[in-house]
PDB file of C-alpha atoms in Angstrom:
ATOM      1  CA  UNK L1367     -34.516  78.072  50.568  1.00  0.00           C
ATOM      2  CA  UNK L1368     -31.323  76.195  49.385  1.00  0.00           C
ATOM      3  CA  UNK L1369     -31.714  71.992  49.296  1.00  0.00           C
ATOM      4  CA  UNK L1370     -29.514  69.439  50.558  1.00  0.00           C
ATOM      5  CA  UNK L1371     -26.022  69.540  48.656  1.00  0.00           C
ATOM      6  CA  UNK L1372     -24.024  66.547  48.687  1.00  0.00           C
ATOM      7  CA  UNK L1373     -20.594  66.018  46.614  1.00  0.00           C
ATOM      8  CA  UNK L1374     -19.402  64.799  44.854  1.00  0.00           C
ATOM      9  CA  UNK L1375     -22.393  63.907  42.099  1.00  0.00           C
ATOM     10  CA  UNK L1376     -20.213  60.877  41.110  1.00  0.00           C
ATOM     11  CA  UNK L1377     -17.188  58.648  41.600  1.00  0.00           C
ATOM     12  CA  UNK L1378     -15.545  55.963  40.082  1.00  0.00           C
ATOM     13  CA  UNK L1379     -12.803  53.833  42.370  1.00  0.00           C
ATOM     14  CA  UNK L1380     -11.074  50.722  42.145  1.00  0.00           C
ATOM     15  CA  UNK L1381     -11.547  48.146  45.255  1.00  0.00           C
ATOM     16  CA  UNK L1382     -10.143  48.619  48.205  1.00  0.00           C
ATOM     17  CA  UNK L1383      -9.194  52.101  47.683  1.00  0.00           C
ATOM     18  CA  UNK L1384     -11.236  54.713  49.959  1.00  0.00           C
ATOM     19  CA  UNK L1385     -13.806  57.134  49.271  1.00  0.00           C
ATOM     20  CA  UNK L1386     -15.497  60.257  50.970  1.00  0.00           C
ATOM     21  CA  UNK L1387     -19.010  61.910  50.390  1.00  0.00           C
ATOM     22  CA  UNK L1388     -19.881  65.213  51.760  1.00  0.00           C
ATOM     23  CA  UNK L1389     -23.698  66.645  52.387  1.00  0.00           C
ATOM     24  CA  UNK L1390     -24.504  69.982  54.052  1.00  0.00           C
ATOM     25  CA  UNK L1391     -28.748  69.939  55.115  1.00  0.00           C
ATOM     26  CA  UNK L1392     -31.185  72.050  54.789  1.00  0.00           C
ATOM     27  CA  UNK L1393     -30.628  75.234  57.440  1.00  0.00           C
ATOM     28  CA  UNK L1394     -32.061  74.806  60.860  1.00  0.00           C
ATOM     29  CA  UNK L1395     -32.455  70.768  60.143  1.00  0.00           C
ATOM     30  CA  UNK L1396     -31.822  68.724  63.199  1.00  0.00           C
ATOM     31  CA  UNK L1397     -32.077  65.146  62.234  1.00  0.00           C
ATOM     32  CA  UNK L1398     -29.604  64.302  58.918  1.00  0.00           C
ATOM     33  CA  UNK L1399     -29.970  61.136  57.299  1.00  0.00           C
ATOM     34  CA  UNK L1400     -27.467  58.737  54.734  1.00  0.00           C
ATOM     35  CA  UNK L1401     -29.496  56.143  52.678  1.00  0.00           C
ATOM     36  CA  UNK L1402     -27.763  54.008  50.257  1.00  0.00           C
ATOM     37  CA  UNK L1403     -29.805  52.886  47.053  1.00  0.00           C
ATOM     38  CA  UNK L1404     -28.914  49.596  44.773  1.00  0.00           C
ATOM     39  CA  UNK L1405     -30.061  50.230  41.125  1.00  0.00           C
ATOM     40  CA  UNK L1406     -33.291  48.627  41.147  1.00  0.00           C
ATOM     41  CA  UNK L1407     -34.112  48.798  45.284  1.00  0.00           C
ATOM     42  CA  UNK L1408     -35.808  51.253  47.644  1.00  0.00           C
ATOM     43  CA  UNK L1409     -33.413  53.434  49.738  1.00  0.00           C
ATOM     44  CA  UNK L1410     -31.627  51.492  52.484  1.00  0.00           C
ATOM     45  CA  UNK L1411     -31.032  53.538  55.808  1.00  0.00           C
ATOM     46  CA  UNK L1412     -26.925  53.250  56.388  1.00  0.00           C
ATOM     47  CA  UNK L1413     -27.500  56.261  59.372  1.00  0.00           C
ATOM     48  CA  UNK L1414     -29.404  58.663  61.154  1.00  0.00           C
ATOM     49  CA  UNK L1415     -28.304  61.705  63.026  1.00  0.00           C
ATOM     50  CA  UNK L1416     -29.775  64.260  65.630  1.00  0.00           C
ATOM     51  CA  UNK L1417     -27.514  67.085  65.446  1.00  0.00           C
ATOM     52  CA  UNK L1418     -24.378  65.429  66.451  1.00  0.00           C
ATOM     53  CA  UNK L1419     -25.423  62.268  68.010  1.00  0.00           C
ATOM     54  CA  UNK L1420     -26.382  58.923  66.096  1.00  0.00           C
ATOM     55  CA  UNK L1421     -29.703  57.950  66.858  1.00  0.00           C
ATOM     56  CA  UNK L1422     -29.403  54.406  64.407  1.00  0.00           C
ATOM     57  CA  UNK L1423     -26.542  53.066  62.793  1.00  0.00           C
ATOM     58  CA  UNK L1424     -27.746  49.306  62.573  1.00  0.00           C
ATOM     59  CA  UNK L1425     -27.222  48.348  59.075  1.00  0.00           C
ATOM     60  CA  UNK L1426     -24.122  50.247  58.712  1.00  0.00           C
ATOM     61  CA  UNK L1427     -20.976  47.984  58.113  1.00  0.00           C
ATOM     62  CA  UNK L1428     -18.843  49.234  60.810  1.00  0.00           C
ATOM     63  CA  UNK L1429     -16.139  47.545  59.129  1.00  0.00           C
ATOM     64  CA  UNK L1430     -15.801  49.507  56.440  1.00  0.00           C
ATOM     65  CA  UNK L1431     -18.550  52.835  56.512  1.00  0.00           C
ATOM     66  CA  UNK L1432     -17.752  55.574  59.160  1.00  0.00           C
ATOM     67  CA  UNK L1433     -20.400  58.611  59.319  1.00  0.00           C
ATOM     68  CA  UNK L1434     -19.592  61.924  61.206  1.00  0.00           C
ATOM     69  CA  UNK L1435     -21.939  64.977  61.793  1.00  0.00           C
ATOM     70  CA  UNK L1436     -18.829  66.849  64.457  1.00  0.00           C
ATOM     71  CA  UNK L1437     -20.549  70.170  64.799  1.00  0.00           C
ATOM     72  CA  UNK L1438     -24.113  69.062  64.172  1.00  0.00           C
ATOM     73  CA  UNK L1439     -24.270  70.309  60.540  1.00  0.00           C
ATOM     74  CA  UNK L1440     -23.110  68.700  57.729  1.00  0.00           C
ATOM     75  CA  UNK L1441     -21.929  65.706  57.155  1.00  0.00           C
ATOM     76  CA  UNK L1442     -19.296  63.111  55.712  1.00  0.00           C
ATOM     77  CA  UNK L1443     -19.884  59.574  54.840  1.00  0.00           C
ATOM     78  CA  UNK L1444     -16.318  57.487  54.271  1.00  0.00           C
ATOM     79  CA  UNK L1445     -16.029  53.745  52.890  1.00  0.00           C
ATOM     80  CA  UNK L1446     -12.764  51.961  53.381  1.00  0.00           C
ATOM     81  CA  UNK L1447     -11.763  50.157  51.743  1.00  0.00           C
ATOM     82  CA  UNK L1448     -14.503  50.041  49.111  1.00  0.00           C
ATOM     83  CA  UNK L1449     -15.871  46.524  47.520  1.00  0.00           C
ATOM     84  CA  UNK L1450     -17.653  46.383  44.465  1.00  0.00           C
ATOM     85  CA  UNK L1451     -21.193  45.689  46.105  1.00  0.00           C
ATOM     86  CA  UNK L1452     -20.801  49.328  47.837  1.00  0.00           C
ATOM     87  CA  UNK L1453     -21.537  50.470  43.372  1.00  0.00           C
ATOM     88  CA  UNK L1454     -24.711  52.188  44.305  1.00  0.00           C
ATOM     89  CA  UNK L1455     -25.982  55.760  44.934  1.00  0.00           C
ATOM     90  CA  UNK L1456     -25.781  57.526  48.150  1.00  0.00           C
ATOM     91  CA  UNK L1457     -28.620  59.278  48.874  1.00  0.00           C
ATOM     92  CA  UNK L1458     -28.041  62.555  52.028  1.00  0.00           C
ATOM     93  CA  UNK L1459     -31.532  63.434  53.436  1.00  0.00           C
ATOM     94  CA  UNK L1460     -32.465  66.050  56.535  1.00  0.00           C
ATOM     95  CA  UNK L1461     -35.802  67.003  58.388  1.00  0.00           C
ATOM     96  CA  UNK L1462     -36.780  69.793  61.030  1.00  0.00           C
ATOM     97  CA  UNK L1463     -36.571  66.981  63.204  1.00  0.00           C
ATOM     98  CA  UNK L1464     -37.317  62.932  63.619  1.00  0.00           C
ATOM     99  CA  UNK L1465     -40.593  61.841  62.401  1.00  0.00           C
ATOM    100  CA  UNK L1466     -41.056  65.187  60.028  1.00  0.00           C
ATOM    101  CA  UNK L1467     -40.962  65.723  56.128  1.00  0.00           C
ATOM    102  CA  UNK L1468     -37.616  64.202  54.981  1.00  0.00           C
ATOM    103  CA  UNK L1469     -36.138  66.104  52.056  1.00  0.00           C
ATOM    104  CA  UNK L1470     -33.565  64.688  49.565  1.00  0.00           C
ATOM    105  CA  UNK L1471     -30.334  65.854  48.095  1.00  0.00           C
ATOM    106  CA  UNK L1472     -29.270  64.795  44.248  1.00  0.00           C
ATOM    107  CA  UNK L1473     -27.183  62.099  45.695  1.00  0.00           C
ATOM    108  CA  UNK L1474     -23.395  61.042  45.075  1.00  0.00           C
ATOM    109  CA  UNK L1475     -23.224  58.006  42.785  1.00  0.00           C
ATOM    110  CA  UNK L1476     -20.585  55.760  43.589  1.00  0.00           C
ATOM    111  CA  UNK L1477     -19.236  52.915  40.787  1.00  0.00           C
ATOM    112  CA  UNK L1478     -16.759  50.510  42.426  1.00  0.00           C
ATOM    113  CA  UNK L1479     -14.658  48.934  39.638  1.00  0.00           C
TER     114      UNK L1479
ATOM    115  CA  UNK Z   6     -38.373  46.118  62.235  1.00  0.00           C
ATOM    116  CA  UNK Z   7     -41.478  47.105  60.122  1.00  0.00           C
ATOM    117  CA  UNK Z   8     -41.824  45.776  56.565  1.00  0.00           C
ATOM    118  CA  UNK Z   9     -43.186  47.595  53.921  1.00  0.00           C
ATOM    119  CA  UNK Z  10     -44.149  46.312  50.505  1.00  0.00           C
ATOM    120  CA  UNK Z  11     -45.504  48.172  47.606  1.00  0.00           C
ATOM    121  CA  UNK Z  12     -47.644  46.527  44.241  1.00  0.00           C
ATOM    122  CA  UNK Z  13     -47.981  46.982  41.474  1.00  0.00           C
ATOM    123  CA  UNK Z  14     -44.089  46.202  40.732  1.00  0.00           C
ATOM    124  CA  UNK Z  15     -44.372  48.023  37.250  1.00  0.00           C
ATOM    125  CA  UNK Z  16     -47.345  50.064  35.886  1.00  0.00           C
ATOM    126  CA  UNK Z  17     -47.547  51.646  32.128  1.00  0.00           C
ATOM    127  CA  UNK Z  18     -50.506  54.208  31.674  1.00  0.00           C
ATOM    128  CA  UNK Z  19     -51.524  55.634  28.552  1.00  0.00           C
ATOM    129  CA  UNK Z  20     -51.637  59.630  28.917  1.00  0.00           C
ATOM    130  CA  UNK Z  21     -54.760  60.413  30.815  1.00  0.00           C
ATOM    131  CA  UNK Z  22     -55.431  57.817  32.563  1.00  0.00           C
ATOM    132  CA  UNK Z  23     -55.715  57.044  36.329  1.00  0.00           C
ATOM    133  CA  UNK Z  24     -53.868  54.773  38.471  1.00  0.00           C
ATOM    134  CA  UNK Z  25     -53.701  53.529  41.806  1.00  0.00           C
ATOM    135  CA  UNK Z  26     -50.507  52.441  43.750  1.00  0.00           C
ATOM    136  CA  UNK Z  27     -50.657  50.141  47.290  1.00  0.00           C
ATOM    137  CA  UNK Z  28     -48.390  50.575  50.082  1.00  0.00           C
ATOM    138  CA  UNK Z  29     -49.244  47.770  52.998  1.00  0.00           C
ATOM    139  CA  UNK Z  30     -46.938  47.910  55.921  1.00  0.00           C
ATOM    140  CA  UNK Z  31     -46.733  45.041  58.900  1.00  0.00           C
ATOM    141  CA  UNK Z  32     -47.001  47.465  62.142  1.00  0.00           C
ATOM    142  CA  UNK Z  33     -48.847  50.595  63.503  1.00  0.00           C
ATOM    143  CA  UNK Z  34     -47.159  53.818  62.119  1.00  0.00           C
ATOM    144  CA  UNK Z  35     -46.675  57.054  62.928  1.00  0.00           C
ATOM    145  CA  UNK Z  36     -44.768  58.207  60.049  1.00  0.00           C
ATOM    146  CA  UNK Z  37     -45.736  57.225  56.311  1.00  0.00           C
ATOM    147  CA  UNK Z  38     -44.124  59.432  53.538  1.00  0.00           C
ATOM    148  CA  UNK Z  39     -44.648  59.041  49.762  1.00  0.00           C
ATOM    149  CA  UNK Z  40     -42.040  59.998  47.420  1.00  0.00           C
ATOM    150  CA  UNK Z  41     -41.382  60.497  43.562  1.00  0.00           C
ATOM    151  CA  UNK Z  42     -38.229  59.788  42.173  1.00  0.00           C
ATOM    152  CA  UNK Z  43     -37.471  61.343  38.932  1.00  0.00           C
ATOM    153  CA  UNK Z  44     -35.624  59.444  36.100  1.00  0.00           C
ATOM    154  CA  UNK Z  45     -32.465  61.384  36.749  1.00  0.00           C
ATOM    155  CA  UNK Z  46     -32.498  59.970  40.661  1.00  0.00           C
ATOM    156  CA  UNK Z  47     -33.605  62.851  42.617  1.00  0.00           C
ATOM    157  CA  UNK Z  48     -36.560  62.109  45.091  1.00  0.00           C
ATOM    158  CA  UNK Z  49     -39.341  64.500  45.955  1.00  0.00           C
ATOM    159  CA  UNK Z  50     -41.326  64.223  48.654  1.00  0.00           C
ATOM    160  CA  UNK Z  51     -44.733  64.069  47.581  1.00  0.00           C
ATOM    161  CA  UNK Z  52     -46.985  63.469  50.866  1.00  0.00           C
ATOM    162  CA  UNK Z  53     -46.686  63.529  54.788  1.00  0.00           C
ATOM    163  CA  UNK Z  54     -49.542  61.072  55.711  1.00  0.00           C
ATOM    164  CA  UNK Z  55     -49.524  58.703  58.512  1.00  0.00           C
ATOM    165  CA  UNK Z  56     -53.303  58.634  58.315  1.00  0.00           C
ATOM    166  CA  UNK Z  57     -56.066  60.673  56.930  1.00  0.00           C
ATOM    167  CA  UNK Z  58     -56.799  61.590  52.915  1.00  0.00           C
ATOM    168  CA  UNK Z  59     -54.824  64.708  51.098  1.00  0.00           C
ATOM    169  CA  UNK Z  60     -54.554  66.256  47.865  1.00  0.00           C
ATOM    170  CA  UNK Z  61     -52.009  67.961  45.947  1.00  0.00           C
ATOM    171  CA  UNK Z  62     -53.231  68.652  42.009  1.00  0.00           C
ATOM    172  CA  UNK Z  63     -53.828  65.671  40.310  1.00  0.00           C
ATOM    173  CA  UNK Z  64     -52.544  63.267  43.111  1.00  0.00           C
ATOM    174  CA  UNK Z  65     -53.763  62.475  45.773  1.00  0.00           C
ATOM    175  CA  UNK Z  66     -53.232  60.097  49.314  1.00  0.00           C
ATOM    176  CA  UNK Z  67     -55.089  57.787  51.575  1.00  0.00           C
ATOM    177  CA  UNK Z  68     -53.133  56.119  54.609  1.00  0.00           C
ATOM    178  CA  UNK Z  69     -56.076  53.658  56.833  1.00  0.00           C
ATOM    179  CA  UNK Z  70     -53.347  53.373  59.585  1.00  0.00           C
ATOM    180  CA  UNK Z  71     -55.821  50.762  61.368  1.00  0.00           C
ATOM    181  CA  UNK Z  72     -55.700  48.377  58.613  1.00  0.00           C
ATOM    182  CA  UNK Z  73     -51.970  48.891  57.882  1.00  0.00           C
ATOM    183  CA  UNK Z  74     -51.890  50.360  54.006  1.00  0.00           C
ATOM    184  CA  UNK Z  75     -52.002  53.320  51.624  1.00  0.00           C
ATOM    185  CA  UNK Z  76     -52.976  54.112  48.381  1.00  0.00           C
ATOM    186  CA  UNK Z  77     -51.122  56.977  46.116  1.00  0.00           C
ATOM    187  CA  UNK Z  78     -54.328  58.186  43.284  1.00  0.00           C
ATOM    188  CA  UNK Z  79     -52.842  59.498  40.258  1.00  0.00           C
ATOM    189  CA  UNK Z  80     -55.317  61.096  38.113  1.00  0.00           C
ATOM    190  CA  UNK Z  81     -55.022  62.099  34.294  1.00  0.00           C
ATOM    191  CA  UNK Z  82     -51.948  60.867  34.185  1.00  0.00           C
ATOM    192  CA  UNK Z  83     -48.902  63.116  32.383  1.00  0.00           C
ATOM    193  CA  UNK Z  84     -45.518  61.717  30.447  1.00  0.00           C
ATOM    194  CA  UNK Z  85     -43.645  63.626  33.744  1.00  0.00           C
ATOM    195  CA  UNK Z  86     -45.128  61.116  36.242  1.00  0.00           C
ATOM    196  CA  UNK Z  87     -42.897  58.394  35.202  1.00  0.00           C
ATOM    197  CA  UNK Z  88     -40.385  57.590  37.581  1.00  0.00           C
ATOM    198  CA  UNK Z  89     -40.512  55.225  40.741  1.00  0.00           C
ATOM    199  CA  UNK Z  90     -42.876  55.722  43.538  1.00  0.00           C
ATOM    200  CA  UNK Z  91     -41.746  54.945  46.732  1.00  0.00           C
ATOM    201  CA  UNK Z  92     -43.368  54.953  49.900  1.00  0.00           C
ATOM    202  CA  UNK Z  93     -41.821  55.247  53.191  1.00  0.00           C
ATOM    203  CA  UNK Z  94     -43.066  54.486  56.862  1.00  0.00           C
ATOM    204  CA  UNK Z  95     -41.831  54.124  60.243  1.00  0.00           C
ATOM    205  CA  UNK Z  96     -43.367  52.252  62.792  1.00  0.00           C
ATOM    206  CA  UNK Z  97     -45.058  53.372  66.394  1.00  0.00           C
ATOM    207  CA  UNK Z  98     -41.891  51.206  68.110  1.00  0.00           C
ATOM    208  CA  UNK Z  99     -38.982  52.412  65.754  1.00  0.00           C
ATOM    209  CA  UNK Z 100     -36.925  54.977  65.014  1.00  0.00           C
ATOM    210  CA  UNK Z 101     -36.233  54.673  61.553  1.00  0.00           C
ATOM    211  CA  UNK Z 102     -37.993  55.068  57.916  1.00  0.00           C
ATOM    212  CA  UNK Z 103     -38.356  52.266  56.253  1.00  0.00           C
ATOM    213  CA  UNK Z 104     -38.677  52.109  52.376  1.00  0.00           C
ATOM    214  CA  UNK Z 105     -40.970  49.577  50.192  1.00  0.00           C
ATOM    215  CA  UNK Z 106     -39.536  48.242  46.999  1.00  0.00           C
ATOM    216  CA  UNK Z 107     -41.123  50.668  44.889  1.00  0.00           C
ATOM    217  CA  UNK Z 108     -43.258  51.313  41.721  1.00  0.00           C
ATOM    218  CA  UNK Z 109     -42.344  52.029  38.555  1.00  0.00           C
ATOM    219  CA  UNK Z 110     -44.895  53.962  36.607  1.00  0.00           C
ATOM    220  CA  UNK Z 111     -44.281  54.384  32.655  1.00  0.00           C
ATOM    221  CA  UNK Z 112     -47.007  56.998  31.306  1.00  0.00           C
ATOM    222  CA  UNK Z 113     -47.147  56.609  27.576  1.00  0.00           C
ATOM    223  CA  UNK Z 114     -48.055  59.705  25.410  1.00  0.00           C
TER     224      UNK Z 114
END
């Protein structure tokens, strides 16, 4: 059974400009998950979907992170524009459904420079 | 929301040896996950245990759900358990996971 995939693995951008991660779950997944992770810090929860709808997007920053899951699959997570505190790794996760076994992907390491 | 907060920090273990790891959390859960992230970043889910005891090889997980904690047992400890141990939980009022700062294990051969 195939993982989650995310891409890209990494990414280097200047501030302000914009960047776009992509992650495709694990088949048959409802509930898709985007964590980001500071070096040195657990896994922060940026959003969670069920198939197409957000179910929490509270520590988002709305100002500059936009999620979309349009046909309840995979996935894009966009940051515009980008500061250098958004350097971190940005971790994709899915489960059957909310409150079951999350499963990672490899992540998409971002370095804002 | 729920607060989860792990100890030691930082652990080094001598090959062989057996550890213990603490997870404490600040509401009734009905999620708690344990995870192992390698030294390349990747994170494997190690246990599914809001409450109860399970094994799995040489670890194995305790979750006393009325008195808000975990434990994560490593026993004989190997050079490929070094990495960060998280652990994860969600509480009976929320909808999301929560993660705890972590613990980094360095197992010395």
């Amino acid at each position: 059974e195939a993982g989650v995939a995310q891409s890209p693995r990494y990414k280097i951008i200047e501030k302000r400009q914009s960047v776009a991660f992509w992650c495709n779950p694990i088949s048959g997944h409802a509930t898709l998950y985007w964590y980001q992770q500071i070096l040195g810090q657990g896994p922060k929860l940026l959003i969670q979907f069920q198939n197409n709808g957000v179910v929490d997007d509270s520590q988002l920053p709305k100002d500059r992170f936009s999620a979309e899951r349009l046909k309840g699959v995979d996935s894009t997570l966009k940051i515009q524009p980008a500061k250098l505190e958004d350097s971190a790794v940005y971790l994709c996760a899915s489960s059957f459904r909310s409150g079951n076994t999350i499963y990672f992907g490899e992540g998409s390491w971002l370095t804002v420079v | 929301g729920i607060q989860v907060e792990q100890s030691p920090p930082d652990l080094i273990l001598q090959e062989g040896a057996n550890s213990t790891l603490r997870c404490n959390f600040s509401d009734s859960v009905n999620n708690l996950q344990w995870f192992h992230q390698n030294p390349w970043g990747q994170l494997i889910n190690l246990f599914y245990i809001p409450s109860g005891t399970k094994q799995n090889g040489r670890l194995s997980a305790t979750t006393v759900a009325t008195e808000r904690y975990s434990l994560l047992y490593i026993s004989s400890s190997q050079t490929t358990d070094s990495g960060v141990y998280f652990c994860a939980a969600k509480g009976a009022a929320g909808n999301k996971l929560t993660f705890g700062g972590g613990t980094r294990v360095l197992v010395k051969p």
